[in-house]
PDB file of C-alpha atoms in Angstrom:
ATOM      1  CA  MET A  10      -8.064  17.327  -8.626  1.00 47.00           C
ATOM      2  CA  ASN A  11      -9.016  18.650 -12.057  1.00 49.00           C
ATOM      3  CA  THR A  12      -9.129  16.884 -15.395  1.00 46.00           C
ATOM      4  CA  ASP A  13      -6.302  17.882 -17.737  1.00 45.00           C
ATOM      5  CA  SER A  14      -7.702  18.334 -21.265  1.00 40.00           C
ATOM      6  CA  LEU A  15      -4.332  17.659 -22.920  1.00 42.00           C
ATOM      7  CA  THR A  16      -3.317  14.499 -21.091  1.00 44.00           C
ATOM      8  CA  GLY A  17      -6.747  13.155 -20.215  1.00 46.00           C
ATOM      9  CA  THR A  18      -5.578  12.591 -16.645  1.00 56.00           C
ATOM     10  CA  PHE A  19      -5.923  14.485 -13.400  1.00 66.00           C
ATOM     11  CA  THR A  20      -3.887  17.405 -12.173  1.00 86.00           C
ATOM     12  CA  PHE A  21      -3.178  18.437  -8.591  1.00 95.00           C
ATOM     13  CA  ALA A  22      -3.875  21.975  -7.447  1.00 95.00           C
ATOM     14  CA  ASP A  23      -0.425  22.274  -5.864  1.00 97.00           C
ATOM     15  CA  ARG A  24       2.027  20.260  -3.766  1.00 97.00           C
ATOM     16  CA  VAL A  25      -0.128  20.556  -0.649  1.00 97.00           C
ATOM     17  CA  ASP A  26      -3.102  19.089  -2.489  1.00 97.00           C
ATOM     18  CA  ALA A  27      -0.874  16.352  -3.915  1.00 97.00           C
ATOM     19  CA  GLY A  28       0.507  15.591  -0.461  1.00 98.00           C
ATOM     20  CA  ARG A  29      -2.944  15.221   1.060  1.00 97.00           C
ATOM     21  CA  ARG A  30      -4.050  12.881  -1.695  1.00 96.00           C
ATOM     22  CA  LEU A  31      -0.853  10.859  -1.432  1.00 97.00           C
ATOM     23  CA  ALA A  32      -1.294  10.682   2.342  1.00 98.00           C
ATOM     24  CA  ALA A  33      -4.685   9.035   1.860  1.00 97.00           C
ATOM     25  CA  ALA A  34      -2.969   6.202  -0.014  1.00 97.00           C
ATOM     26  CA  LEU A  35      -0.392   5.866   2.750  1.00 97.00           C
ATOM     27  CA  LEU A  36      -2.776   5.690   5.719  1.00 97.00           C
ATOM     28  CA  PRO A  37      -2.089   1.937   6.244  1.00 96.00           C
ATOM     29  CA  PHE A  38       1.354   3.022   7.518  1.00 96.00           C
ATOM     30  CA  ARG A  39      -0.144   5.161  10.284  1.00 95.00           C
ATOM     31  CA  GLY A  40       0.758   3.835  13.702  1.00 89.00           C
ATOM     32  CA  SER A  41       3.849   1.975  12.528  1.00 89.00           C
ATOM     33  CA  ASP A  42       7.435   3.059  13.192  1.00 95.00           C
ATOM     34  CA  VAL A  43       7.706   5.352  10.180  1.00 97.00           C
ATOM     35  CA  VAL A  44       9.901   8.294   9.222  1.00 97.00           C
ATOM     36  CA  VAL A  45       8.806  10.445   6.289  1.00 98.00           C
ATOM     37  CA  LEU A  46      11.697  11.752   4.193  1.00 98.00           C
ATOM     38  CA  GLY A  47      11.136  14.574   1.740  1.00 97.00           C
ATOM     39  CA  LEU A  48      13.433  15.109  -1.209  1.00 95.00           C
ATOM     40  CA  PRO A  49      14.463  18.780  -1.235  1.00 93.00           C
ATOM     41  CA  ARG A  50      13.115  20.942  -2.358  1.00 93.00           C
ATOM     42  CA  GLY A  51       9.834  20.127  -4.099  1.00 96.00           C
ATOM     43  CA  GLY A  52       9.259  16.856  -2.282  1.00 97.00           C
ATOM     44  CA  VAL A  53       9.194  18.456   1.162  1.00 97.00           C
ATOM     45  CA  PRO A  54       5.766  20.198   0.940  1.00 98.00           C
ATOM     46  CA  VAL A  55       4.304  16.893  -0.247  1.00 98.00           C
ATOM     47  CA  ALA A  56       6.099  14.964   2.501  1.00 98.00           C
ATOM     48  CA  ALA A  57       4.932  17.437   5.152  1.00 98.00           C
ATOM     49  CA  GLU A  58       1.295  16.577   4.437  1.00 98.00           C
ATOM     50  CA  VAL A  59       2.093  12.858   4.533  1.00 98.00           C
ATOM     51  CA  ALA A  60       3.918  13.175   7.860  1.00 97.00           C
ATOM     52  CA  ARG A  61       1.050  15.164   9.355  1.00 96.00           C
ATOM     53  CA  ALA A  62      -1.537  12.593   8.262  1.00 97.00           C
ATOM     54  CA  LEU A  63       0.528   9.669   9.564  1.00 96.00           C
ATOM     55  CA  SER A  64       1.575  11.450  12.787  1.00 95.00           C
ATOM     56  CA  ALA A  65       5.129  10.590  11.785  1.00 96.00           C
ATOM     57  CA  PRO A  66       8.363  12.580  12.056  1.00 96.00           C
ATOM     58  CA  LEU A  67       9.440  14.521   8.992  1.00 97.00           C
ATOM     59  CA  ASP A  68      12.990  14.889   7.781  1.00 97.00           C
ATOM     60  CA  VAL A  69      14.854  15.472   4.547  1.00 96.00           C
ATOM     61  CA  VAL A  70      16.992  12.979   2.698  1.00 94.00           C
ATOM     62  CA  VAL A  71      19.733  15.077   1.163  1.00 92.00           C
ATOM     63  CA  VAL A  72      21.594  13.302  -1.609  1.00 90.00           C
ATOM     64  CA  ARG A  73      24.334  14.407  -3.953  1.00 90.00           C
ATOM     65  CA  LYS A  74      25.164  12.689  -7.188  1.00 89.00           C
ATOM     66  CA  LEU A  75      28.751  11.611  -7.708  1.00 93.00           C
ATOM     67  CA  GLY A  76      29.392  12.327 -11.377  1.00 93.00           C
ATOM     68  CA  LEU A  77      32.170  10.787 -13.405  1.00 95.00           C
ATOM     69  CA  PRO A  78      35.311  12.969 -13.360  1.00 94.00           C
ATOM     70  CA  PHE A  79      35.163  13.631 -17.104  1.00 94.00           C
ATOM     71  CA  GLN A  80      31.388  13.277 -17.565  1.00 93.00           C
ATOM     72  CA  PRO A  81      29.764  14.860 -14.495  1.00 91.00           C
ATOM     73  CA  GLU A  82      26.278  14.274 -15.884  1.00 87.00           C
ATOM     74  CA  VAL A  83      26.793  10.492 -15.636  1.00 89.00           C
ATOM     75  CA  ALA A  84      26.345   9.229 -12.081  1.00 88.00           C
ATOM     76  CA  MET A  85      28.828   6.758 -10.664  1.00 93.00           C
ATOM     77  CA  GLY A  86      27.138   6.859  -7.273  1.00 89.00           C
ATOM     78  CA  ALA A  87      25.606   9.093  -4.639  1.00 90.00           C
ATOM     79  CA  ILE A  88      26.346  10.267  -1.115  1.00 90.00           C
ATOM     80  CA  GLY A  89      24.253  11.022   1.935  1.00 88.00           C
ATOM     81  CA  GLU A  90      24.824  12.147   5.483  1.00 87.00           C
ATOM     82  CA  ASP A  91      27.050  10.464   8.072  1.00 84.00           C
ATOM     83  CA  GLY A  92      29.531   9.378   5.436  1.00 88.00           C
ATOM     84  CA  VAL A  93      27.048   7.151   3.633  1.00 87.00           C
ATOM     85  CA  ARG A  94      28.035   6.394   0.038  1.00 88.00           C
ATOM     86  CA  VAL A  95      26.584   4.106  -2.608  1.00 87.00           C
ATOM     87  CA  LEU A  96      28.583   3.370  -5.754  1.00 89.00           C
ATOM     88  CA  ASP A  97      27.850   1.897  -9.159  1.00 88.00           C
ATOM     89  CA  GLN A  98      30.811  -0.422  -9.539  1.00 92.00           C
ATOM     90  CA  TYR A  99      29.926  -1.227 -13.133  1.00 92.00           C
ATOM     91  CA  ILE A 100      29.981   2.421 -14.255  1.00 93.00           C
ATOM     92  CA  MET A 101      33.182   3.051 -12.326  1.00 95.00           C
ATOM     93  CA  GLY A 102      34.824   0.040 -13.926  1.00 96.00           C
ATOM     94  CA  VAL A 103      33.832   0.968 -17.450  1.00 95.00           C
ATOM     95  CA  ALA A 104      35.086   4.535 -16.913  1.00 95.00           C
ATOM     96  CA  HIS A 105      38.262   3.347 -15.179  1.00 96.00           C
ATOM     97  CA  VAL A 106      37.734   5.670 -12.216  1.00 96.00           C
ATOM     98  CA  THR A 107      40.676   5.590  -9.818  1.00 96.00           C
ATOM     99  CA  PRO A 108      40.363   5.873  -6.008  1.00 96.00           C
ATOM    100  CA  ASP A 109      42.016   9.295  -6.144  1.00 97.00           C
ATOM    101  CA  GLN A 110      39.549  10.556  -8.743  1.00 97.00           C
ATOM    102  CA  LEU A 111      36.636   9.267  -6.673  1.00 96.00           C
ATOM    103  CA  ALA A 112      38.035  10.993  -3.580  1.00 96.00           C
ATOM    104  CA  VAL A 113      38.256  14.348  -5.375  1.00 97.00           C
ATOM    105  CA  VAL A 114      34.651  14.173  -6.593  1.00 96.00           C
ATOM    106  CA  GLU A 115      33.356  12.993  -3.229  1.00 95.00           C
ATOM    107  CA  LYS A 116      35.185  15.722  -1.293  1.00 96.00           C
ATOM    108  CA  ARG A 117      33.642  18.403  -3.492  1.00 96.00           C
ATOM    109  CA  GLU A 118      30.123  16.987  -3.256  1.00 95.00           C
ATOM    110  CA  ARG A 119      30.348  16.397   0.502  1.00 95.00           C
ATOM    111  CA  ALA A 120      31.048  20.088   1.019  1.00 96.00           C
ATOM    112  CA  VAL A 121      27.896  20.955  -0.941  1.00 94.00           C
ATOM    113  CA  LEU A 122      25.858  18.318   0.903  1.00 93.00           C
ATOM    114  CA  ALA A 123      27.012  19.548   4.325  1.00 92.00           C
ATOM    115  CA  ALA A 124      26.070  23.121   3.464  1.00 93.00           C
ATOM    116  CA  ARG A 125      22.588  22.095   2.338  1.00 92.00           C
ATOM    117  CA  VAL A 126      22.033  20.005   5.469  1.00 91.00           C
ATOM    118  CA  ARG A 127      23.059  22.914   7.726  1.00 92.00           C
ATOM    119  CA  ASN A 128      20.757  25.238   5.833  1.00 93.00           C
ATOM    120  CA  PHE A 129      17.740  22.948   6.067  1.00 94.00           C
ATOM    121  CA  ARG A 130      18.109  21.718   9.658  1.00 88.00           C
ATOM    122  CA  HIS A 131      19.933  24.494  11.518  1.00 84.00           C
ATOM    123  CA  ASN A 132      22.267  21.835  12.974  1.00 81.00           C
ATOM    124  CA  ARG A 133      19.307  19.802  14.270  1.00 88.00           C
ATOM    125  CA  PRO A 134      20.293  16.100  14.193  1.00 89.00           C
ATOM    126  CA  ARG A 135      18.693  13.955  11.549  1.00 90.00           C
ATOM    127  CA  VAL A 136      15.902  11.586  12.551  1.00 94.00           C
ATOM    128  CA  SER A 137      17.288   8.086  13.031  1.00 94.00           C
ATOM    129  CA  LEU A 138      16.176   5.511  10.463  1.00 96.00           C
ATOM    130  CA  ALA A 139      17.589   2.501  12.310  1.00 96.00           C
ATOM    131  CA  ASP A 140      15.164  -0.441  12.051  1.00 95.00           C
ATOM    132  CA  ARG A 141      12.339   1.845  10.924  1.00 97.00           C
ATOM    133  CA  THR A 142      10.294   2.212   7.754  1.00 98.00           C
ATOM    134  CA  ALA A 143      11.497   5.130   5.639  1.00 98.00           C
ATOM    135  CA  ILE A 144       8.908   6.650   3.313  1.00 98.00           C
ATOM    136  CA  VAL A 145      10.827   8.614   0.686  1.00 98.00           C
ATOM    137  CA  VAL A 146       8.585  11.282  -0.839  1.00 98.00           C
ATOM    138  CA  ASP A 147       9.038  13.408  -3.942  1.00 96.00           C
ATOM    139  CA  ASP A 148       6.593  15.587  -5.876  1.00 97.00           C
ATOM    140  CA  GLY A 149       6.939  13.372  -8.940  1.00 96.00           C
ATOM    141  CA  ILE A 150       8.984  10.624 -10.548  1.00 94.00           C
ATOM    142  CA  ALA A 151      10.305  11.337 -14.038  1.00 89.00           C
ATOM    143  CA  THR A 152      13.550   9.420 -14.594  1.00 85.00           C
ATOM    144  CA  GLY A 153      13.718   7.902 -11.102  1.00 88.00           C
ATOM    145  CA  ALA A 154      17.435   8.675 -10.729  1.00 85.00           C
ATOM    146  CA  THR A 155      17.133  10.941  -7.692  1.00 87.00           C
ATOM    147  CA  ALA A 156      14.528   8.707  -6.074  1.00 92.00           C
ATOM    148  CA  SER A 157      16.769   5.697  -6.596  1.00 91.00           C
ATOM    149  CA  ALA A 158      19.706   7.427  -4.916  1.00 90.00           C
ATOM    150  CA  ALA A 159      17.524   8.573  -2.022  1.00 93.00           C
ATOM    151  CA  CYS A 160      16.121   5.094  -1.419  1.00 95.00           C
ATOM    152  CA  ARG A 161      19.581   3.550  -1.472  1.00 91.00           C
ATOM    153  CA  ILE A 162      20.858   6.198   0.943  1.00 91.00           C
ATOM    154  CA  ALA A 163      17.914   5.605   3.303  1.00 95.00           C
ATOM    155  CA  ARG A 164      18.615   1.883   3.331  1.00 94.00           C
ATOM    156  CA  ALA A 165      22.317   2.485   3.944  1.00 91.00           C
ATOM    157  CA  MET A 166      21.339   4.658   6.912  1.00 92.00           C
ATOM    158  CA  GLY A 167      19.691   1.663   8.542  1.00 95.00           C
ATOM    159  CA  ALA A 168      16.092   1.707   7.376  1.00 97.00           C
ATOM    160  CA  ALA A 169      14.548  -1.750   7.729  1.00 97.00           C
ATOM    161  CA  ARG A 170      12.067  -1.040   4.939  1.00 97.00           C
ATOM    162  CA  VAL A 171      12.035   1.630   2.238  1.00 98.00           C
ATOM    163  CA  VAL A 172       8.870   2.883   0.561  1.00 98.00           C
ATOM    164  CA  LEU A 173       8.961   5.299  -2.358  1.00 98.00           C
ATOM    165  CA  ALA A 174       5.885   7.524  -2.469  1.00 98.00           C
ATOM    166  CA  SER A 175       4.972  10.114  -5.066  1.00 98.00           C
ATOM    167  CA  PRO A 176       1.701  11.649  -6.282  1.00 96.00           C
ATOM    168  CA  VAL A 177       2.586  11.086  -9.946  1.00 96.00           C
ATOM    169  CA  GLY A 178       5.187   9.230 -11.962  1.00 95.00           C
ATOM    170  CA  ALA A 179       6.121   7.966 -15.374  1.00 93.00           C
ATOM    171  CA  PRO A 180       4.492   4.523 -15.647  1.00 94.00           C
ATOM    172  CA  ALA A 181       7.542   2.658 -16.969  1.00 94.00           C
ATOM    173  CA  VAL A 182       9.786   4.076 -14.257  1.00 92.00           C
ATOM    174  CA  VAL A 183       7.270   3.288 -11.522  1.00 95.00           C
ATOM    175  CA  ARG A 184       6.801  -0.241 -12.873  1.00 94.00           C
ATOM    176  CA  ASP A 185      10.512  -1.031 -13.147  1.00 94.00           C
ATOM    177  CA  PHE A 186      11.775   0.716 -10.001  1.00 94.00           C
ATOM    178  CA  THR A 187      13.788  -1.738  -7.886  1.00 94.00           C
ATOM    179  CA  ASP A 188      15.419   0.330  -5.126  1.00 94.00           C
ATOM    180  CA  ALA A 189      12.395   0.360  -2.807  1.00 97.00           C
ATOM    181  CA  ASP A 190      10.504  -2.447  -1.109  1.00 98.00           C
ATOM    182  CA  GLU A 191       7.214  -0.832  -2.113  1.00 97.00           C
ATOM    183  CA  ILE A 192       6.075   1.996  -4.359  1.00 97.00           C
ATOM    184  CA  VAL A 193       2.969   4.099  -3.740  1.00 97.00           C
ATOM    185  CA  CYS A 194       2.133   6.263  -6.738  1.00 96.00           C
ATOM    186  CA  PRO A 195      -1.594   6.980  -7.205  1.00 94.00           C
ATOM    187  CA  LEU A 196      -1.185   8.570 -10.637  1.00 93.00           C
ATOM    188  CA  ALA A 197       0.937   6.995 -13.392  1.00 92.00           C
ATOM    189  CA  PRO A 198      -0.693   8.160 -16.635  1.00 90.00           C
ATOM    190  CA  GLN A 199       0.257   6.468 -19.883  1.00 88.00           C
ATOM    191  CA  ARG A 200       0.505   9.891 -21.504  1.00 85.00           C
ATOM    192  CA  PHE A 201       2.980  11.153 -18.922  1.00 89.00           C
ATOM    193  CA  ILE A 202       4.744  14.280 -20.203  1.00 85.00           C
ATOM    194  CA  ALA A 203       6.486  15.854 -17.224  1.00 90.00           C
ATOM    195  CA  VAL A 204       5.904  16.103 -13.491  1.00 93.00           C
ATOM    196  CA  GLY A 205       4.964  19.778 -13.640  1.00 93.00           C
ATOM    197  CA  ARG A 206       2.330  19.070 -16.283  1.00 92.00           C
ATOM    198  CA  HIS A 207       0.247  17.326 -13.617  1.00 93.00           C
ATOM    199  CA  TYR A 208       0.109  20.343 -11.300  1.00 95.00           C
ATOM    200  CA  ILE A 209      -1.847  23.549 -11.749  1.00 94.00           C
ATOM    201  CA  ASP A 210       0.610  25.390  -9.488  1.00 95.00           C
ATOM    202  CA  PHE A 211       4.137  23.996  -9.764  1.00 95.00           C
ATOM    203  CA  THR A 212       5.960  27.030  -8.419  1.00 95.00           C
ATOM    204  CA  GLN A 213       9.497  26.256  -7.336  1.00 95.00           C
ATOM    205  CA  THR A 214       9.823  25.498  -3.632  1.00 96.00           C
ATOM    206  CA  SER A 215      12.242  27.804  -1.817  1.00 96.00           C
ATOM    207  CA  ASP A 216      14.850  26.845   0.766  1.00 94.00           C
ATOM    208  CA  GLU A 217      12.959  29.040   3.228  1.00 96.00           C
ATOM    209  CA  GLU A 218       9.778  27.004   2.785  1.00 96.00           C
ATOM    210  CA  VAL A 219      11.689  23.764   3.314  1.00 96.00           C
ATOM    211  CA  VAL A 220      13.165  25.127   6.546  1.00 95.00           C
ATOM    212  CA  ARG A 221       9.775  26.343   7.748  1.00 96.00           C
ATOM    213  CA  LEU A 222       8.104  22.987   7.124  1.00 96.00           C
ATOM    214  CA  LEU A 223      10.904  21.073   8.854  1.00 96.00           C
ATOM    215  CA  ASP A 224      10.814  23.420  11.857  1.00 94.00           C
ATOM    216  CA  GLU A 225       7.041  23.093  12.153  1.00 94.00           C
ATOM    217  CA  ALA A 226       7.243  19.318  11.948  1.00 93.00           C
ATOM    218  CA  ALA A 227       9.970  19.188  14.605  1.00 91.00           C
ATOM    219  CA  GLU A 228       7.867  21.317  16.927  1.00 91.00           C
ATOM    220  CA  ARG A 229       4.843  19.113  16.324  1.00 87.00           C
ATOM    221  CA  SER A 230       6.836  15.958  17.060  1.00 79.00           C
ATOM    222  CA  ALA A 231       8.185  17.509  20.263  1.00 76.00           C
ATOM    223  CA  ASP A 232       4.657  18.468  21.363  1.00 65.00           C
ATOM    224  CA  GLU A 233       3.352  14.966  20.645  1.00 69.00           C
ATOM    225  CA  LEU A 234       6.202  13.434  22.635  1.00 62.00           C
ATOM    226  CA  THR A 235       5.486  15.730  25.585  1.00 60.00           C
ATOM    227  CA  THR A 236       1.793  14.797  25.442  1.00 59.00           C
ATOM    228  CA  LYS A 237       2.615  11.089  25.479  1.00 60.00           C
ATOM    229  CA  LYS A 238       4.925  11.472  28.460  1.00 59.00           C
ATOM    230  CA  ALA A 239       2.242  13.412  30.345  1.00 61.00           C
ATOM    231  CA  ARG A 240      -0.329  10.629  29.984  1.00 63.00           C
ATOM    232  CA  PRO A 241      -0.774   8.452  33.087  1.00 64.00           C
TER     233      PRO A 241
END
């Protein structure tokens, strides 16, 4: 890492560098029943390095915000795969959201979610989280909203333990985050400005790169499984 003259903290070269450094902090999880979940798109290159270091399967956790019918920017919940849905009953109550209004929003967002899942996995089934530790990885934590939704979705999908891991995050958000059993965030500078400010190269991650990393990880997991079966 390099010292940032404006923030007085360290910057990562790119997401690969950040992933390798985050992986070092997550090595105690190696050997346990772990699934590494990258948040598309920028979290996946980071998660790929973590999964490689932990010899763990890599997958994506695709979430879609459910915005209020008349204020889409305000989240009343989130959805994930396999029909998983988490709702903020307080927000829905205050906004007087009806079941029909919720159904309309969810139907629209489920169509988007399904398309993204097909694009990322090529119809490959998701890695089961049942009774396993899910390590949710993003390239940074700013507001924590997306990370919160992802952690709640992972738990709803059966994860026994949820760990949120990120190379960098806003200190107050990291400190007050409650939707994970554990948070691993090596860099939480008091002068946090924005996630991208802590990377030298913060080029946007493409869908194609996400697909490539997931395909490579799936092949690696298949090879490791074959090797294990071949052992006497």
